[in-house]
CSV table of C-alpha atoms in Angstrom, one decimal:
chain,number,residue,atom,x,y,z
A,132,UNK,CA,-5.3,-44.6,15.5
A,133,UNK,CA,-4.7,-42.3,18.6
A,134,UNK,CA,-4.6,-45.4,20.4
A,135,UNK,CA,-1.9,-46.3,19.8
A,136,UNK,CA,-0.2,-43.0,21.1
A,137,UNK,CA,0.7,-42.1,24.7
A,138,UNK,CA,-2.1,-41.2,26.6
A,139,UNK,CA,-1.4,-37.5,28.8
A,140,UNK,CA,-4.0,-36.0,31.4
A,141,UNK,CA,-4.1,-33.0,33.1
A,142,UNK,CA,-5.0,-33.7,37.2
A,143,UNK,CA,-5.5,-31.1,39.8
A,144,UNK,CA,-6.9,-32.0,43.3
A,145,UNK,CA,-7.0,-31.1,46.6
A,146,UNK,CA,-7.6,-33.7,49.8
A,147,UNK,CA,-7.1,-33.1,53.7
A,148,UNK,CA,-6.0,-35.6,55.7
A,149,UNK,CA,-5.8,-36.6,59.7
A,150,UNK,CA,-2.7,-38.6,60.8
A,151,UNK,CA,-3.5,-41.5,63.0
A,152,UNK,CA,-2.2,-41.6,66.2
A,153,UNK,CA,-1.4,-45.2,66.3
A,154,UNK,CA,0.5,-44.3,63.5
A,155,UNK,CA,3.1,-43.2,64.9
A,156,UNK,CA,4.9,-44.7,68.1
A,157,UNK,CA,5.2,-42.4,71.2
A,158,UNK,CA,2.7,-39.8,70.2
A,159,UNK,CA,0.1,-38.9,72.6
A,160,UNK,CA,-2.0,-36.1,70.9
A,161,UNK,CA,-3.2,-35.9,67.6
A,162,UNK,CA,-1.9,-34.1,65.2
A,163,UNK,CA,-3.1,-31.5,63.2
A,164,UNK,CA,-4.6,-31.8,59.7
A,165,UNK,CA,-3.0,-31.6,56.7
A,166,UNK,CA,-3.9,-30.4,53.4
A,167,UNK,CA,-2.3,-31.3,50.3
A,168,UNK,CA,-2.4,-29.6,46.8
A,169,UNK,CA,-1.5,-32.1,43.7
A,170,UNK,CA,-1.4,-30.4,40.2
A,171,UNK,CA,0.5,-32.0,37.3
A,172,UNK,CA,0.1,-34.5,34.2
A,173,UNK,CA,-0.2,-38.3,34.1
A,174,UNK,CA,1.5,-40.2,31.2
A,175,UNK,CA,1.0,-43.8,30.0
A,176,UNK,CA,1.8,-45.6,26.7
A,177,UNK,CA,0.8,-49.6,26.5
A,178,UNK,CA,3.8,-51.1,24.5
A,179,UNK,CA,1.2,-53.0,22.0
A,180,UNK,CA,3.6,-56.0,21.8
A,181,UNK,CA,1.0,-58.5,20.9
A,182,UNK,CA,-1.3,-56.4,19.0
A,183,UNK,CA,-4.4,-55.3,21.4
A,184,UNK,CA,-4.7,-52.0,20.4
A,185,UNK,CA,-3.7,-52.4,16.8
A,186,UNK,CA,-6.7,-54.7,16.4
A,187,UNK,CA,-9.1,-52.7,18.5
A,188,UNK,CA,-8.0,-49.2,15.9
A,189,UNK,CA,-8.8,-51.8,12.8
A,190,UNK,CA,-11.9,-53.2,14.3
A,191,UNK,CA,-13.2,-49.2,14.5
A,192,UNK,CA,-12.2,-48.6,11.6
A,193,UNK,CA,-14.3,-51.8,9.9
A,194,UNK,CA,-17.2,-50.4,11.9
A,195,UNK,CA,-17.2,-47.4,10.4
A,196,UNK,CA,-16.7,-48.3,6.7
A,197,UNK,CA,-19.9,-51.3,7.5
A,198,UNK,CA,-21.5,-48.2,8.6
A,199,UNK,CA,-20.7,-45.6,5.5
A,200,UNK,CA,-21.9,-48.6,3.1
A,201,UNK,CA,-25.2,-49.3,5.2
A,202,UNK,CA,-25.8,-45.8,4.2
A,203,UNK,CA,-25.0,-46.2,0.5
A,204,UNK,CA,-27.4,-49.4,0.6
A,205,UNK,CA,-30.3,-47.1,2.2
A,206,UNK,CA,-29.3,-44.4,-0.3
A,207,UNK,CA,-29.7,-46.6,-2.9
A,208,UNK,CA,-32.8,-48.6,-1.9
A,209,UNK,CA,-34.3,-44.8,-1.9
A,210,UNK,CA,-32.9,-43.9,-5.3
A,211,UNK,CA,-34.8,-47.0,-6.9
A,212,UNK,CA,-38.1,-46.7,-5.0
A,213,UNK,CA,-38.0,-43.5,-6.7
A,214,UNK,CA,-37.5,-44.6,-10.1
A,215,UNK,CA,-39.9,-47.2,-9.1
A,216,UNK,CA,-42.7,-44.8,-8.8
A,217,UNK,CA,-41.5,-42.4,-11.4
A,218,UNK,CA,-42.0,-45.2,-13.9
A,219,UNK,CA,-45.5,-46.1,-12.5
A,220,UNK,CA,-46.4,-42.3,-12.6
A,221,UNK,CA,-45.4,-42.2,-16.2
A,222,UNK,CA,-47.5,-45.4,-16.3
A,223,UNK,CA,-50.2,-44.2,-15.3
A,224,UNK,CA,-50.0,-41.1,-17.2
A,225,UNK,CA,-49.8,-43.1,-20.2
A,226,UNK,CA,-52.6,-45.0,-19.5
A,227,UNK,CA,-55.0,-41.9,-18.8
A,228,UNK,CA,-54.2,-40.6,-22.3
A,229,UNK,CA,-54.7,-43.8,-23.8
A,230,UNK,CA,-58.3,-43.6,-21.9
A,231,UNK,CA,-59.1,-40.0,-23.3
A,232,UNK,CA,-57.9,-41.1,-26.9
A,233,UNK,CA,-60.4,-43.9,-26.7
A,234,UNK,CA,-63.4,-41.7,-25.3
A,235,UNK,CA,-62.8,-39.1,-28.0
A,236,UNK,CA,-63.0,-42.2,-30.1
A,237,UNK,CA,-66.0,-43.4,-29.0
A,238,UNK,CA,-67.6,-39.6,-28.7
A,239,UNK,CA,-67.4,-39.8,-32.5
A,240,UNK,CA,-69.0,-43.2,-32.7
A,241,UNK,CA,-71.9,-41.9,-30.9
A,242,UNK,CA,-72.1,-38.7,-32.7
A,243,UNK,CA,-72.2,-41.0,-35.9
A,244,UNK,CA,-75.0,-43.0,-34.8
A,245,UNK,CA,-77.2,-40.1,-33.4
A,246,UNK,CA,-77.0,-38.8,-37.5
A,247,UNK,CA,-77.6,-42.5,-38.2
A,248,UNK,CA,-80.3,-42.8,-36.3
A,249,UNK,CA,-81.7,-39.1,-37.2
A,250,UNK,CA,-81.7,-40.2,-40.8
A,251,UNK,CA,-83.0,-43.3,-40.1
A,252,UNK,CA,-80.5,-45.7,-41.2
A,253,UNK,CA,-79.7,-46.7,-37.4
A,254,UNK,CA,-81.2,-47.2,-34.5
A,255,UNK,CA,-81.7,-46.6,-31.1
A,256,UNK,CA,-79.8,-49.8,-29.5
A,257,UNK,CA,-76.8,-48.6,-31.5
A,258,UNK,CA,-77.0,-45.4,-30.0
A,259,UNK,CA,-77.5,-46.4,-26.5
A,260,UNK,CA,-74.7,-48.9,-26.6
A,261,UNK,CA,-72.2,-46.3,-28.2
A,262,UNK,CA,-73.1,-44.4,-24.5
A,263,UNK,CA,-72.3,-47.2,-22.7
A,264,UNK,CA,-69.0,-48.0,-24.2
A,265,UNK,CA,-68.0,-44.2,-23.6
A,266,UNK,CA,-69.2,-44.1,-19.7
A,267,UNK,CA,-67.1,-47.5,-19.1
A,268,UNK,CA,-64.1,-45.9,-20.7
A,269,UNK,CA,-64.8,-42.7,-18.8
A,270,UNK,CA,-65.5,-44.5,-15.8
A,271,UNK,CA,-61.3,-45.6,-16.0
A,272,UNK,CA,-60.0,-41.9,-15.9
A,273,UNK,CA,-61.2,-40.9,-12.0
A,274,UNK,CA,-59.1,-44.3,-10.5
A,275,UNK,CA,-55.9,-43.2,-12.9
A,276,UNK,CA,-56.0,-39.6,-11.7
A,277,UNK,CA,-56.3,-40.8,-8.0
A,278,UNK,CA,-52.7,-43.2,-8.8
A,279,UNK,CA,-51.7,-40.4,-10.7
A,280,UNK,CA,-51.8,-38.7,-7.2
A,281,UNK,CA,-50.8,-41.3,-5.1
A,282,UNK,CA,-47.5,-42.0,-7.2
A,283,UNK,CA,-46.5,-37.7,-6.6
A,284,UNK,CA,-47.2,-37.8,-3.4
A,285,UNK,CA,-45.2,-41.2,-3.0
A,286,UNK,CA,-42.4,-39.4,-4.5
A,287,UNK,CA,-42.6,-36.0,-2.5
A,288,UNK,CA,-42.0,-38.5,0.7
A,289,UNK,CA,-38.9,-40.5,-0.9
A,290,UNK,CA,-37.5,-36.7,-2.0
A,291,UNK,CA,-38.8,-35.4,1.7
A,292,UNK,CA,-40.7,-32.8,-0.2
A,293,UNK,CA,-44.3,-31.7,-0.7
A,294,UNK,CA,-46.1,-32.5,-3.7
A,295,UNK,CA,-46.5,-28.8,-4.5
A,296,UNK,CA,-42.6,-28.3,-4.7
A,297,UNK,CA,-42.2,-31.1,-7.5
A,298,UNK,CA,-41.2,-30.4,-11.0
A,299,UNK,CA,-44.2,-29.2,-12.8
A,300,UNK,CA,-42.8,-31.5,-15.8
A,301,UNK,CA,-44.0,-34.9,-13.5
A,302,UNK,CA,-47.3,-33.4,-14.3
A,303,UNK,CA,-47.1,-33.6,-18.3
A,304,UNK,CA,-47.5,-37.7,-20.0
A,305,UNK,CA,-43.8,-38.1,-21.1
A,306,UNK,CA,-43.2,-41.9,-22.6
A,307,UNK,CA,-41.8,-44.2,-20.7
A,308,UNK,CA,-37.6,-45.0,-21.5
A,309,UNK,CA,-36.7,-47.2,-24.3
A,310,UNK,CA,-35.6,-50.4,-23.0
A,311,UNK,CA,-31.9,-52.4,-23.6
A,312,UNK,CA,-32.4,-56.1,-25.3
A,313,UNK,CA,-30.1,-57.6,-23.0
A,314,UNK,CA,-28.2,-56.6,-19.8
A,315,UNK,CA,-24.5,-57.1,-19.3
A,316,UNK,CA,-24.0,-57.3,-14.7
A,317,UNK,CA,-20.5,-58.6,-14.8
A,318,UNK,CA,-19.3,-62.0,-13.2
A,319,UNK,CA,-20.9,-62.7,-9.4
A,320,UNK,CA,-17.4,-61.9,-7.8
A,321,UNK,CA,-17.7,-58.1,-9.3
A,322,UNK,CA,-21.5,-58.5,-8.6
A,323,UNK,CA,-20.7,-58.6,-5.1
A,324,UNK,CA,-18.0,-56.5,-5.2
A,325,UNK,CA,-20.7,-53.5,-6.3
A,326,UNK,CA,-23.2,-54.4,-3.3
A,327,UNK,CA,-23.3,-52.1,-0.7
A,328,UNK,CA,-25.1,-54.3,1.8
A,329,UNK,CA,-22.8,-57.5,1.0
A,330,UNK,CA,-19.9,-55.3,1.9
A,331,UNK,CA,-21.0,-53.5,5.2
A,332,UNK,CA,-21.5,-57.0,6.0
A,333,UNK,CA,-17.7,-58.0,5.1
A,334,UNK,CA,-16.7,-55.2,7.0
A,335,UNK,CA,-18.5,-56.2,10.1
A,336,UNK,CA,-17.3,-59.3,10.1
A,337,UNK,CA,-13.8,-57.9,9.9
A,338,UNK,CA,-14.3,-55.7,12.6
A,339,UNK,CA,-15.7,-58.7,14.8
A,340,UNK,CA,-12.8,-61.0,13.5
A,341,UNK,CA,-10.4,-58.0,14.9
A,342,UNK,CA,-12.2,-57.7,18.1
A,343,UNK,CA,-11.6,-61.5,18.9
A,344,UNK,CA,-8.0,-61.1,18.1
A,345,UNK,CA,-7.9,-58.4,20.9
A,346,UNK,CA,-9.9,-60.1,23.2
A,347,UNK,CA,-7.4,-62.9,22.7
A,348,UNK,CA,-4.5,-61.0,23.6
A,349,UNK,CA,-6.0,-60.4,27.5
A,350,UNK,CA,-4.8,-63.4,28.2
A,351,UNK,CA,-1.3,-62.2,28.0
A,352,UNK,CA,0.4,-59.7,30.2
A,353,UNK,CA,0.5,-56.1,29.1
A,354,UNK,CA,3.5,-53.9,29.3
A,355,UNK,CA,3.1,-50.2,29.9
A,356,UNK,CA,5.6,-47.1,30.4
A,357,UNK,CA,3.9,-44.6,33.2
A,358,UNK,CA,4.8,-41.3,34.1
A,359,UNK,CA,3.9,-39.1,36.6
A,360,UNK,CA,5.0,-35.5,37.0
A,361,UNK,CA,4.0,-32.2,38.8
A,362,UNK,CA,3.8,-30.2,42.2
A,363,UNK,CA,2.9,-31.0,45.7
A,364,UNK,CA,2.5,-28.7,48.3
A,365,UNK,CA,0.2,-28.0,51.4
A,366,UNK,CA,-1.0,-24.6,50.1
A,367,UNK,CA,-2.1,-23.8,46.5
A,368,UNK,CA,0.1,-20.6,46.5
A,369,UNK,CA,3.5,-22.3,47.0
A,370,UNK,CA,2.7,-24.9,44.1
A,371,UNK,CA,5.3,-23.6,42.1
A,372,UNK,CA,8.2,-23.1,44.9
A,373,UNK,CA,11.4,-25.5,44.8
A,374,UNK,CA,11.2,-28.3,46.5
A,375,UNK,CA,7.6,-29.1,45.9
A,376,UNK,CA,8.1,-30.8,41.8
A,377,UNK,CA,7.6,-34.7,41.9
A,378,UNK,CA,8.2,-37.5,39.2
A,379,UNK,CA,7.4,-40.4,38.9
A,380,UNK,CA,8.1,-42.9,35.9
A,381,UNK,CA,8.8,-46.4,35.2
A,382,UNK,CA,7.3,-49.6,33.7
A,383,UNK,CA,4.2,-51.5,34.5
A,384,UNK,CA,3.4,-55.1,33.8
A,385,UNK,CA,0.3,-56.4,34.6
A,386,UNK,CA,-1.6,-60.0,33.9
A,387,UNK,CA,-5.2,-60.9,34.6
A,388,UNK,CA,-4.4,-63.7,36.9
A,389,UNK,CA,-7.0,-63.8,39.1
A,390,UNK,CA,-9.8,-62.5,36.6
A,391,UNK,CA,-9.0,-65.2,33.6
A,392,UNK,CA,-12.6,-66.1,34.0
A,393,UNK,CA,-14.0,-62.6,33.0
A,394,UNK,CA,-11.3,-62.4,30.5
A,395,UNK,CA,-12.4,-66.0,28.7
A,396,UNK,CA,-16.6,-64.5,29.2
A,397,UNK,CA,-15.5,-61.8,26.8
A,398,UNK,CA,-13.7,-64.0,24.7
A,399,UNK,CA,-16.8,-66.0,24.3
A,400,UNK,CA,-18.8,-63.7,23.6
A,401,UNK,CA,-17.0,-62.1,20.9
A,402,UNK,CA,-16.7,-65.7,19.2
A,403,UNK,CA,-20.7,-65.7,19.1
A,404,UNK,CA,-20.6,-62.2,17.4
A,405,UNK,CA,-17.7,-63.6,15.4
A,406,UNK,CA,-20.1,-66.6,13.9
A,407,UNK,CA,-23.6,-64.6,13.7
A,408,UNK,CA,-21.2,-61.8,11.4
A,409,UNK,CA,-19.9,-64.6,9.4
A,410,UNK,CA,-23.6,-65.8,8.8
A,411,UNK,CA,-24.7,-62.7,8.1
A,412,UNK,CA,-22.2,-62.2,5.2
A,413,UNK,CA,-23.2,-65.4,3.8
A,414,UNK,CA,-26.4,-64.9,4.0
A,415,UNK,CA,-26.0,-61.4,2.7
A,416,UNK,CA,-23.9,-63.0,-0.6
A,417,UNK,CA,-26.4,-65.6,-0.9
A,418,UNK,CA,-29.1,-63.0,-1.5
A,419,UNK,CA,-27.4,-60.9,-3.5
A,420,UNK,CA,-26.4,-63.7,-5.9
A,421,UNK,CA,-30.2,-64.5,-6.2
A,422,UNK,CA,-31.6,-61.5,-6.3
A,423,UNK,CA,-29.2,-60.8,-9.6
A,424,UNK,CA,-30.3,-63.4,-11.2
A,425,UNK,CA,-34.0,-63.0,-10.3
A,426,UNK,CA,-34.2,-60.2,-11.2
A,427,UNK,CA,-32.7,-60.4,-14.6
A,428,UNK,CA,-35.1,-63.4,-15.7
A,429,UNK,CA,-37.8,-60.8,-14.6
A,430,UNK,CA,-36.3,-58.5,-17.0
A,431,UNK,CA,-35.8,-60.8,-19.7
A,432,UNK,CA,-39.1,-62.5,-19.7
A,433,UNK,CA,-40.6,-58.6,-18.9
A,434,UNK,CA,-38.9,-57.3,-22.1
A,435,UNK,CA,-40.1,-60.3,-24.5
A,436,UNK,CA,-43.7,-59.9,-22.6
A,437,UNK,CA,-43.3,-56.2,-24.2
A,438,UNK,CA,-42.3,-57.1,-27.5
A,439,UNK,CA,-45.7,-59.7,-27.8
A,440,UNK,CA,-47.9,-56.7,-26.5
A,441,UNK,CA,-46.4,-54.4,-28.9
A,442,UNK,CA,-47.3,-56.9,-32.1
A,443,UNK,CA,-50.8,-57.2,-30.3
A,444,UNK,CA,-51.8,-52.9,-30.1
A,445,UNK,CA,-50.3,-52.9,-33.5
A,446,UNK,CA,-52.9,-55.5,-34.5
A,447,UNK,CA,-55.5,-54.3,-32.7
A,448,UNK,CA,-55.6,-50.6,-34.0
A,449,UNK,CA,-55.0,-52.0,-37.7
A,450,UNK,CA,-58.8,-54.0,-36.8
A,451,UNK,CA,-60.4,-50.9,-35.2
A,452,UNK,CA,-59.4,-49.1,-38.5
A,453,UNK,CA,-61.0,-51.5,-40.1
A,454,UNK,CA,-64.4,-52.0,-38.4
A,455,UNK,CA,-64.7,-47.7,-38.5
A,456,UNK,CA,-64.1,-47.6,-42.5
A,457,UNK,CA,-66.5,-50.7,-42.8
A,458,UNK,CA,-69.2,-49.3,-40.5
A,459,UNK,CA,-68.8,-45.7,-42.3
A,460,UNK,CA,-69.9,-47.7,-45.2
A,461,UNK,CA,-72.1,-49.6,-44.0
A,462,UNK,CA,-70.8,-53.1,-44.8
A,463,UNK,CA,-70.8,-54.0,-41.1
A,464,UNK,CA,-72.9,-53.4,-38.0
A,465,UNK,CA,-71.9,-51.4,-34.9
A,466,UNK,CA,-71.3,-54.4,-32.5
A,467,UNK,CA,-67.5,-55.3,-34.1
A,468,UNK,CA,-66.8,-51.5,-34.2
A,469,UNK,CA,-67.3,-51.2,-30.2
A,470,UNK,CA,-65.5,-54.9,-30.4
A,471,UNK,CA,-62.9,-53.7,-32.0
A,472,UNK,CA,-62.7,-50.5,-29.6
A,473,UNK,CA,-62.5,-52.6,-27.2
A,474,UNK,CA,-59.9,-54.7,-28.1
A,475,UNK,CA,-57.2,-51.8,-29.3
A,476,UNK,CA,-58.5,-50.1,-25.7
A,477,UNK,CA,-57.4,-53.4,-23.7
A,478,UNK,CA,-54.0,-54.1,-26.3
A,479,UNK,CA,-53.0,-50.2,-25.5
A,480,UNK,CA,-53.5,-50.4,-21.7
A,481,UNK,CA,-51.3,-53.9,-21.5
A,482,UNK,CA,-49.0,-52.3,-23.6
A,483,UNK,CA,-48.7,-49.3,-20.8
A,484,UNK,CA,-48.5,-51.5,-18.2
A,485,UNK,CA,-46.2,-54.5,-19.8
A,486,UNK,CA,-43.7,-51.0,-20.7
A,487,UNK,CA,-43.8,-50.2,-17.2
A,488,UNK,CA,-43.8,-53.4,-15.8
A,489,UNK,CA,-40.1,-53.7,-17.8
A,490,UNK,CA,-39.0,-50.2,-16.5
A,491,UNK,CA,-39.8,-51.2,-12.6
A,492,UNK,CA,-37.7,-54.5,-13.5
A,493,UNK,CA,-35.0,-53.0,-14.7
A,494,UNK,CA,-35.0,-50.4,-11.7
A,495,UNK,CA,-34.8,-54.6,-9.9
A,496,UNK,CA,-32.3,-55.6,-11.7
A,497,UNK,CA,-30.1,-51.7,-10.8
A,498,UNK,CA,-30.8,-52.1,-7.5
A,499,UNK,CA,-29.5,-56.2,-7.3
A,500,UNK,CA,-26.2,-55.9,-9.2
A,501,UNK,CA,-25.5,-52.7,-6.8
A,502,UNK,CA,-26.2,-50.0,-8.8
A,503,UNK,CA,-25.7,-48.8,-12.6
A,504,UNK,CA,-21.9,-48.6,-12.8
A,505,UNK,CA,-21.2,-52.1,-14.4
A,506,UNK,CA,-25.4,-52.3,-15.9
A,507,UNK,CA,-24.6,-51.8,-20.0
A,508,UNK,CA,-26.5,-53.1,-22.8
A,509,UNK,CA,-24.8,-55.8,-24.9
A,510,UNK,CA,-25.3,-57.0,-28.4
């Protein structure tokens, strides 16, 4: 907005000059140099009657609002990639525990067959396949610890911190978050309204729209009140004596008539940026519209995934109850018990990563509709 205020500058200067001979009509010698001292202030206000500057102080203005929501959108691109990987840390937390349940499961299975096969009521193949079932499922933990590790260290760089300065509580298994039924994002207009990146692209587009306008008004003549106002002397020391102020003021007009070609160049050119911001906006509202709405089927069909794999571990661990208290008893053989294992193993592990599959979409559908401040569960 100082732009559109006069414009005042200090000038000091010095120059030493020779007067031509020729110059001046009956002299025969030269004349002595001169040298001139020139201190003072300069003074000039354009009279913005069609609007130049106006538009060039809005078109900054746009540029920097585009460029304090580009930073929101990176902000909060970092934000989820956090949650991301929090999620897929708690994961994979999750999913080493449900691994160590399922050894100390299977310790005991083997522990039961070794006394089986010590009173001889078992036998050795029973006992060597218990093993093998437990080194499999200890075989999982080593790969879990090493995501484990890659997901803290993932987060250390989003936080730009070291793994060692984390909060010791991303070490302990916490459960992953209880997930809404159904999402609420609002109507597309406030959809857009909330994205960061739609609206640095509105905003660049203004400014570009702005800068056309301006560009526009070269072709029109430009009215400016100069001044001009200080001391002249031949010696810096009598500067300041009478006789030696000056002023200068009065109106300039000026048009580009000999330079309308440069002046319709830049015109041109700001219509190109004009059209490649416009498509950028639409193409920016375009993929915010489908991103929403991609990424809450995600969600939807991730949450009802959840729902079947919860009915499934539930089933399963109801059958591995089963096979133990029928093997204990000896109305079955030790091939459905490690079947059974098995089974609740593989139902508890998709449950893990179905949970946390839905948790990373719903960081999806956060990030789409622009952030959390219109996301709300509905009945």
């Amino acid at each position: 907005s100082l732009d559109l205020l006069p414009t005042i500058t200090a000038i000091g200067s010095t120059t030493r000059q020779q007067q031509s001979v020729a110059a001046v009509p009956g002299l025969t010698r030269q004349l002595p140099q001169q040298q001139y001292w020139d201190m003072g202030f300069d003074a000039s206000w354009e009279l913005d009657i069609y609007g130049r500057v106006a538009r060039n102080v809005r078109a900054q203005q746009a540029f920097v609002a585009s460029a304090e929501y580009g930073l929101e959108d990176v902000s909060m691109s970092v934000m989820a990639e956090v949650a991301r990987s929090y999620f897929e840390l708690m994961g994979a937390q999750q999913q080493l525990a449900v691994a160590q349940r399922s050894a100390e499961t299977q310790r005991r299975i083997v522990k039961l067959t070794e006394e089986r096969l010590a009173a001889g009521r078992g036998t050795a193949f029973d006992t060597e396949r218990a093993k093998a079932a437990l080194y499999l499922t200890l075989a999982v933990s080593p790969a879990l610890e090493a995501q484990i590790a890659g997901s803290r260290e993932r987060i250390a760089v989003l936080l730009g911190k070291t793994s060692d300065a984390l909060p010791a509580s991303l070490s302990a298994a916490p459960k992953l978050p209880q997930l809404p039924d159904t999402l609420y994002v609002g109507s597309p207009e406030q959809l857009i309204r909330r994205r960061p990146d739609v609206q640095a692209a509105e905003r660049q587009l203004a400014a570009e729209t702005m800068l056309l306008g301006a560009a526009r008004a070269d072709y029109l003549p430009r009215l400016t009140l100069s001044a001009r106002a200080g001391y002249l002397a031949t010696s810096f020391d009598s500067l300041s004596r009478t006789g030696t102020s000056r002023l200068l003021i009065g109106p300039v007009l000026s048009f580009p008539l000999f330079d309308l070609a440069r002046v319709n160049q830049r015109t041109e050119l700001v219509h190109a940026r004009v059209d490649q911001a416009r498509a950028e906006h639409n193409a920016a509202v375009t993929r915010a519209l489908n991103e929403g709405q991609a990424s809450l089927v995600a969600y939807d069909r991730a949450h009802a995934r959840l729902a079947i794999l919860a009915e499934a571990e539930a089933s399963s661990a109801r059958a591995a109850d089963l096979a133990q208290q029928r093997f204990e008893a000896g109305l079955t053989d030790l091939l459905q018990v490690l079947d059974a294992q098995r089974t609740l193993l593989e139902a508890e592990n998709q449950l893990v990563m179905g949970h946390t599959a839905a948790a990373t979409a719903l960081v999806a559908v956060y990030k789409a509709v622009g952030g959390g401040g219109g996301l709300g569960p509905v009945r």
